[in-house]
């Protein structure tokens, strides 16, 4: 990852950043990641909305998705991949992803068998954003808007400025380096624009490719959680990784209080 991201500023509805990353504030239409996320604190502004530097849009902005506490998730673009907000229009593609046993091999749940599971997952993604406990991007090609994967941030703690991150890509995209292109875009945004100081990831020990990717991005192996998951009667460990803002080469001084 060779780009840098400056502190965001709004200019005519656009989020202005330095470097090769194109980020646009846009309204939405219609491995191992936690099955749920902590509730946001009981207050009028969401935990996400209180993060220093989080982009804001006018409260009058209209979408056909639920209100998201003045926050519109930016689109992040690289040469071969685009990260945009997940919407209800992604249900079919998400179901194809979640029902593939190859994709779900290292996830802490069995492959999906019902379309309703994808509907519920999209609802969970949107609710996390509403509550301020997470955000999720759909991965698409720059010239084709169909979801082929996602990056999700959950268990977001605004006070401590930390969160967990997970990702999944369709089988036909494996081995193309698309995750290596997409994740740095998300990490740079989280560390620079949102001023997070720490990200955590949890991976099946047998998921060699994902562990290799995390190490390349600067994540440090911090321990082994034994028998962390039980999936269809099978016990599975998890390797725990952490990345601090100052350790990520794509961040510019992020992770420090404003």
mmCIF file of C-alpha atoms in Angstrom:
data_model
loop_
_atom_site.group_PDB
_atom_site.id
_atom_site.type_symbol
_atom_site.label_atom_id
_atom_site.label_comp_id
_atom_site.label_asym_id
_atom_site.label_seq_id
_atom_site.Cartn_x
_atom_site.Cartn_y
_atom_site.Cartn_z
ATOM 1 C CA UNK A 1 0.000 0.000 0.000
ATOM 2 C CA UNK A 2 1.665 3.148 -1.158
ATOM 3 C CA UNK A 3 -0.928 5.827 -0.493
ATOM 4 C CA UNK A 4 -1.560 8.055 2.459
ATOM 5 C CA UNK A 5 -4.770 9.526 3.784
ATOM 6 C CA UNK A 6 -5.012 12.991 5.250
ATOM 7 C CA UNK A 7 -7.504 14.203 7.822
ATOM 8 C CA UNK A 8 -10.846 14.443 6.008
ATOM 9 C CA UNK A 9 -12.577 17.653 5.040
ATOM 10 C CA UNK A 10 -15.844 18.201 3.223
ATOM 11 C CA UNK A 11 -15.896 20.061 -0.082
ATOM 12 C CA UNK A 12 -19.142 20.152 -2.009
ATOM 13 C CA UNK A 13 -20.261 16.819 -0.557
ATOM 14 C CA UNK A 14 -16.910 15.131 -1.263
ATOM 15 C CA UNK A 15 -14.477 13.859 1.316
ATOM 16 C CA UNK A 16 -11.142 15.376 0.301
ATOM 17 C CA UNK A 17 -8.084 13.215 0.981
ATOM 18 C CA UNK A 18 -4.490 13.280 -0.169
ATOM 19 C CA UNK A 19 -2.859 10.422 -2.053
ATOM 20 C CA UNK A 20 -4.194 8.015 -4.657
ATOM 21 C CA UNK A 21 -7.255 6.888 -2.688
ATOM 22 C CA UNK A 22 -10.522 8.193 -4.087
ATOM 23 C CA UNK A 23 -13.117 8.639 -1.363
ATOM 24 C CA UNK A 24 -16.612 9.945 -2.020
ATOM 25 C CA UNK A 25 -19.375 10.556 0.472
ATOM 26 C CA UNK A 26 -22.464 8.992 -1.041
ATOM 27 C CA UNK A 27 -25.995 8.311 0.126
ATOM 28 C CA UNK A 28 -27.278 4.737 0.011
ATOM 29 C CA UNK A 29 -30.417 3.482 -1.632
ATOM 30 C CA UNK A 30 -32.340 0.930 -0.407
ATOM 31 C CA UNK A 31 -13.272 -15.143 9.197
ATOM 32 C CA UNK A 32 -14.287 -15.223 12.105
ATOM 33 C CA UNK A 33 -16.435 -12.431 13.139
ATOM 34 C CA UNK A 34 -18.664 -12.026 16.147
ATOM 35 C CA UNK A 35 -22.273 -13.020 15.702
ATOM 36 C CA UNK A 36 -23.223 -9.824 17.456
ATOM 37 C CA UNK A 37 -21.677 -6.587 18.673
ATOM 38 C CA UNK A 38 -21.956 -4.633 21.937
ATOM 39 C CA UNK A 39 -24.824 -2.165 22.136
ATOM 40 C CA UNK A 40 -24.030 1.497 21.659
ATOM 41 C CA UNK A 41 -24.173 3.646 24.812
ATOM 42 C CA UNK A 42 -27.672 4.992 25.539
ATOM 43 C CA UNK A 43 -27.319 8.528 24.233
ATOM 44 C CA UNK A 44 -28.616 10.597 21.337
ATOM 45 C CA UNK A 45 -25.407 10.412 19.276
ATOM 46 C CA UNK A 46 -24.104 6.993 18.290
ATOM 47 C CA UNK A 47 -20.684 5.785 19.422
ATOM 48 C CA UNK A 48 -19.549 5.950 15.794
ATOM 49 C CA UNK A 49 -20.816 9.516 15.466
ATOM 50 C CA UNK A 50 -18.629 10.594 18.390
ATOM 51 C CA UNK A 51 -15.384 9.387 16.824
ATOM 52 C CA UNK A 52 -13.149 12.407 16.098
ATOM 53 C CA UNK A 53 -12.927 13.122 12.394
ATOM 54 C CA UNK A 54 -15.829 10.912 11.327
ATOM 55 C CA UNK A 55 -17.381 12.346 8.150
ATOM 56 C CA UNK A 56 -20.756 14.032 8.622
ATOM 57 C CA UNK A 57 -23.543 14.841 6.223
ATOM 58 C CA UNK A 58 -26.609 17.061 6.727
ATOM 59 C CA UNK A 59 -29.469 15.478 8.652
ATOM 60 C CA UNK A 60 -31.759 16.254 5.731
ATOM 61 C CA UNK A 61 -30.047 13.675 3.490
ATOM 62 C CA UNK A 62 -32.659 11.141 2.348
ATOM 63 C CA UNK A 63 -32.064 7.447 1.644
ATOM 64 C CA UNK A 64 -34.267 4.365 1.591
ATOM 65 C CA UNK A 65 -32.118 2.724 4.263
ATOM 66 C CA UNK A 66 -32.478 3.587 7.972
ATOM 67 C CA UNK A 67 -31.099 6.817 9.402
ATOM 68 C CA UNK A 68 -27.428 6.468 10.285
ATOM 69 C CA UNK A 69 -26.791 9.195 12.866
ATOM 70 C CA UNK A 70 -25.479 11.801 10.406
ATOM 71 C CA UNK A 71 -22.908 9.347 9.068
ATOM 72 C CA UNK A 72 -22.592 8.283 5.460
ATOM 73 C CA UNK A 73 -19.983 5.632 4.821
ATOM 74 C CA UNK A 74 -17.472 6.699 2.148
ATOM 75 C CA UNK A 75 -16.669 4.724 -0.953
ATOM 76 C CA UNK A 76 -12.985 3.716 -1.184
ATOM 77 C CA UNK A 77 -11.494 2.998 -4.599
ATOM 78 C CA UNK A 78 -8.332 1.220 -5.722
ATOM 79 C CA UNK A 79 -7.139 0.181 -9.185
ATOM 80 C CA UNK A 80 -9.016 -3.140 -9.153
ATOM 81 C CA UNK A 81 -11.425 -2.953 -6.246
ATOM 82 C CA UNK A 82 -14.095 -0.650 -4.873
ATOM 83 C CA UNK A 83 -15.422 -0.592 -1.308
ATOM 84 C CA UNK A 84 -18.926 0.828 -0.962
ATOM 85 C CA UNK A 85 -21.719 0.591 1.583
ATOM 86 C CA UNK A 86 -23.555 -2.709 1.773
ATOM 87 C CA UNK A 87 -27.250 -2.315 0.918
ATOM 88 C CA UNK A 88 -30.339 -4.487 0.754
ATOM 89 C CA UNK A 89 -29.623 -4.868 -2.960
ATOM 90 C CA UNK A 90 -26.629 -7.078 -2.092
ATOM 91 C CA UNK A 91 -28.684 -9.908 -0.590
ATOM 92 C CA UNK A 92 -28.487 -12.297 -3.560
ATOM 93 C CA UNK A 93 -24.724 -11.897 -4.059
ATOM 94 C CA UNK A 94 -24.164 -12.164 -0.313
ATOM 95 C CA UNK A 95 -26.164 -15.390 -0.199
ATOM 96 C CA UNK A 96 -23.985 -16.869 -2.944
ATOM 97 C CA UNK A 97 -20.940 -15.952 -0.863
ATOM 98 C CA UNK A 98 -22.272 -17.295 2.430
ATOM 99 C CA UNK A 99 -23.589 -20.548 0.980
ATOM 100 C CA UNK A 100 -20.243 -21.518 -0.556
ATOM 101 C CA UNK A 101 -18.508 -24.106 1.676
ATOM 102 C CA UNK A 102 -15.081 -22.992 0.401
ATOM 103 C CA UNK A 103 -15.699 -19.406 1.486
ATOM 104 C CA UNK A 104 -17.211 -20.502 4.813
ATOM 105 C CA UNK A 105 -14.575 -23.109 5.598
ATOM 106 C CA UNK A 106 -12.826 -20.930 8.172
ATOM 107 C CA UNK A 107 -15.838 -18.966 9.394
ATOM 108 C CA UNK A 108 -17.300 -19.764 12.794
ATOM 109 C CA UNK A 109 -20.635 -20.810 11.295
ATOM 110 C CA UNK A 110 -21.684 -23.449 8.752
ATOM 111 C CA UNK A 111 -22.523 -22.440 5.155
ATOM 112 C CA UNK A 112 -25.885 -20.782 4.719
ATOM 113 C CA UNK A 113 -28.790 -22.797 3.379
ATOM 114 C CA UNK A 114 -31.539 -20.152 3.282
ATOM 115 C CA UNK A 115 -31.722 -16.790 1.514
ATOM 116 C CA UNK A 116 -33.171 -15.353 4.720
ATOM 117 C CA UNK A 117 -29.753 -15.749 6.335
ATOM 118 C CA UNK A 118 -28.326 -13.229 3.876
ATOM 119 C CA UNK A 119 -31.263 -10.909 4.574
ATOM 120 C CA UNK A 120 -30.516 -11.184 8.300
ATOM 121 C CA UNK A 121 -26.804 -10.526 7.741
ATOM 122 C CA UNK A 122 -27.500 -7.342 5.770
ATOM 123 C CA UNK A 123 -29.894 -6.244 8.512
ATOM 124 C CA UNK A 124 -27.152 -6.908 11.081
ATOM 125 C CA UNK A 125 -24.647 -4.842 9.084
ATOM 126 C CA UNK A 126 -27.105 -1.926 8.853
ATOM 127 C CA UNK A 127 -28.069 -2.174 12.524
ATOM 128 C CA UNK A 128 -24.431 -2.032 13.604
ATOM 129 C CA UNK A 129 -24.090 1.208 11.688
ATOM 130 C CA UNK A 130 -27.309 2.563 13.185
ATOM 131 C CA UNK A 131 -26.109 1.682 16.687
ATOM 132 C CA UNK A 132 -22.608 2.997 16.046
ATOM 133 C CA UNK A 133 -20.924 -0.345 16.786
ATOM 134 C CA UNK A 134 -19.630 -1.168 13.322
ATOM 135 C CA UNK A 135 -19.589 -0.581 9.583
ATOM 136 C CA UNK A 136 -19.368 -2.783 6.513
ATOM 137 C CA UNK A 137 -18.229 -2.342 2.916
ATOM 138 C CA UNK A 138 -19.218 -4.428 -0.085
ATOM 139 C CA UNK A 139 -16.291 -5.297 -2.356
ATOM 140 C CA UNK A 140 -16.967 -4.755 -6.046
ATOM 141 C CA UNK A 141 -14.996 -4.210 -9.235
ATOM 142 C CA UNK A 142 -14.616 -0.543 -10.251
ATOM 143 C CA UNK A 143 -16.609 -1.202 -13.427
ATOM 144 C CA UNK A 144 -19.139 -3.697 -12.014
ATOM 145 C CA UNK A 145 -21.266 -3.023 -8.959
ATOM 146 C CA UNK A 146 -21.953 -6.647 -7.968
ATOM 147 C CA UNK A 147 -20.676 -7.678 -4.539
ATOM 148 C CA UNK A 148 -17.944 -10.326 -4.568
ATOM 149 C CA UNK A 149 -16.894 -9.948 -0.944
ATOM 150 C CA UNK A 150 -17.028 -7.668 2.060
ATOM 151 C CA UNK A 151 -14.969 -6.024 4.782
ATOM 152 C CA UNK A 152 -16.720 -5.563 8.098
ATOM 153 C CA UNK A 153 -15.735 -3.670 11.239
ATOM 154 C CA UNK A 154 -17.521 -4.608 14.457
ATOM 155 C CA UNK A 155 -17.238 -4.347 18.258
ATOM 156 C CA UNK A 156 -16.313 -0.704 17.656
ATOM 157 C CA UNK A 157 -15.414 1.006 20.936
ATOM 158 C CA UNK A 158 -15.382 4.769 20.346
ATOM 159 C CA UNK A 159 -14.054 5.598 23.815
ATOM 160 C CA UNK A 160 -11.065 3.254 23.508
ATOM 161 C CA UNK A 161 -10.776 3.834 19.726
ATOM 162 C CA UNK A 162 -10.507 0.158 18.842
ATOM 163 C CA UNK A 163 -12.499 -2.317 16.769
ATOM 164 C CA UNK A 164 -12.383 -5.793 15.230
ATOM 165 C CA UNK A 165 -12.194 -6.444 11.491
ATOM 166 C CA UNK A 166 -13.295 -9.366 9.317
ATOM 167 C CA UNK A 167 -13.499 -10.043 5.596
ATOM 168 C CA UNK A 168 -14.614 -12.627 3.052
ATOM 169 C CA UNK A 169 -14.168 -12.945 -0.726
ATOM 170 C CA UNK A 170 -15.907 -15.121 -3.296
ATOM 171 C CA UNK A 171 -14.124 -18.264 -4.388
ATOM 172 C CA UNK A 172 -13.580 -17.093 -7.981
ATOM 173 C CA UNK A 173 -11.559 -14.095 -6.724
ATOM 174 C CA UNK A 174 -9.154 -16.052 -4.521
ATOM 175 C CA UNK A 175 -5.472 -15.810 -5.373
ATOM 176 C CA UNK A 176 -5.809 -12.514 -7.272
ATOM 177 C CA UNK A 177 -4.504 -10.218 -4.545
ATOM 178 C CA UNK A 178 -7.809 -8.369 -4.223
ATOM 179 C CA UNK A 179 -7.868 -8.628 -0.430
ATOM 180 C CA UNK A 180 -4.329 -7.220 -0.376
ATOM 181 C CA UNK A 181 -5.655 -4.220 -2.285
ATOM 182 C CA UNK A 182 -8.941 -3.770 -0.436
ATOM 183 C CA UNK A 183 -7.863 -4.099 3.201
ATOM 184 C CA UNK A 184 -5.243 -1.311 3.162
ATOM 185 C CA UNK A 185 -7.897 1.080 1.871
ATOM 186 C CA UNK A 186 -10.162 0.207 4.798
ATOM 187 C CA UNK A 187 -7.329 0.281 7.338
ATOM 188 C CA UNK A 188 -6.113 3.697 6.203
ATOM 189 C CA UNK A 189 -9.637 5.098 6.524
ATOM 190 C CA UNK A 190 -10.133 3.585 9.976
ATOM 191 C CA UNK A 191 -6.817 4.823 11.332
ATOM 192 C CA UNK A 192 -6.661 8.237 9.666
ATOM 193 C CA UNK A 193 -10.232 9.395 9.079
ATOM 194 C CA UNK A 194 -11.714 7.799 12.215
ATOM 195 C CA UNK A 195 -8.601 8.035 14.419
ATOM 196 C CA UNK A 196 -8.816 4.471 15.670
ATOM 197 C CA UNK A 197 -5.685 3.391 17.482
ATOM 198 C CA UNK A 198 -6.076 -0.399 17.395
ATOM 199 C CA UNK A 199 -7.681 -3.071 15.216
ATOM 200 C CA UNK A 200 -8.074 -6.751 16.073
ATOM 201 C CA UNK A 201 -8.599 -9.826 13.911
ATOM 202 C CA UNK A 202 -9.346 -13.453 14.726
ATOM 203 C CA UNK A 203 -8.360 -16.247 12.333
ATOM 204 C CA UNK A 204 -8.597 -20.027 12.198
ATOM 205 C CA UNK A 205 -5.053 -21.409 12.652
ATOM 206 C CA UNK A 206 -5.469 -23.440 9.447
ATOM 207 C CA UNK A 207 -6.294 -20.355 7.371
ATOM 208 C CA UNK A 208 -2.734 -19.867 6.150
ATOM 209 C CA UNK A 209 -3.572 -17.368 3.402
ATOM 210 C CA UNK A 210 -5.439 -15.040 5.742
ATOM 211 C CA UNK A 211 -2.733 -15.211 8.390
ATOM 212 C CA UNK A 212 -0.109 -14.390 5.761
ATOM 213 C CA UNK A 213 -2.147 -11.411 4.583
ATOM 214 C CA UNK A 214 -2.553 -10.023 8.087
ATOM 215 C CA UNK A 215 1.183 -10.282 8.714
ATOM 216 C CA UNK A 216 1.916 -8.440 5.462
ATOM 217 C CA UNK A 217 -0.375 -5.642 6.619
ATOM 218 C CA UNK A 218 1.514 -5.339 9.895
ATOM 219 C CA UNK A 219 -0.763 -7.285 12.245
ATOM 220 C CA UNK A 220 1.065 -8.951 15.114
ATOM 221 C CA UNK A 221 0.108 -12.402 16.409
ATOM 222 C CA UNK A 222 -0.863 -11.873 20.042
ATOM 223 C CA UNK A 223 -2.065 -15.245 21.217
ATOM 224 C CA UNK A 224 -4.107 -18.393 20.708
ATOM 225 C CA UNK A 225 -7.661 -18.722 21.973
ATOM 226 C CA UNK A 226 -8.083 -22.488 22.451
ATOM 227 C CA UNK A 227 -11.406 -24.100 21.511
ATOM 228 C CA UNK A 228 -12.836 -20.651 20.861
ATOM 229 C CA UNK A 229 -15.616 -21.942 18.599
ATOM 230 C CA UNK A 230 -17.759 -25.042 18.313
ATOM 231 C CA UNK A 231 -19.074 -25.488 14.763
ATOM 232 C CA UNK A 232 -21.330 -28.459 14.042
ATOM 233 C CA UNK A 233 -19.712 -30.428 16.856
ATOM 234 C CA UNK A 234 -16.147 -29.510 15.882
ATOM 235 C CA UNK A 235 -14.021 -27.453 18.271
ATOM 236 C CA UNK A 236 -11.806 -24.815 16.695
ATOM 237 C CA UNK A 237 -9.049 -22.566 17.998
ATOM 238 C CA UNK A 238 -8.510 -18.954 16.952
ATOM 239 C CA UNK A 239 -5.293 -17.015 16.442
ATOM 240 C CA UNK A 240 -5.610 -13.441 17.688
ATOM 241 C CA UNK A 241 -3.936 -10.569 15.820
ATOM 242 C CA UNK A 242 -3.615 -6.872 16.625
ATOM 243 C CA UNK A 243 -2.509 -3.822 14.663
ATOM 244 C CA UNK A 244 -1.752 -0.411 16.160
ATOM 245 C CA UNK A 245 -2.154 2.763 14.115
ATOM 246 C CA UNK A 246 1.509 3.657 14.484
ATOM 247 C CA UNK A 247 2.486 0.244 13.051
ATOM 248 C CA UNK A 248 0.464 0.623 9.861
ATOM 249 C CA UNK A 249 2.554 2.187 7.064
ATOM 250 C CA UNK A 250 -0.502 3.644 5.340
ATOM 251 C CA UNK A 251 -1.522 5.808 8.298
ATOM 252 C CA UNK A 252 -0.273 9.337 8.854
ATOM 253 C CA UNK A 253 -0.090 9.912 12.564
ATOM 254 C CA UNK A 254 -3.514 8.430 13.153
ATOM 255 C CA UNK A 255 -4.499 6.918 16.450
ATOM 256 C CA UNK A 256 -3.529 9.949 18.469
ATOM 257 C CA UNK A 257 -6.128 12.091 20.230
ATOM 258 C CA UNK A 258 -7.190 15.164 18.265
#
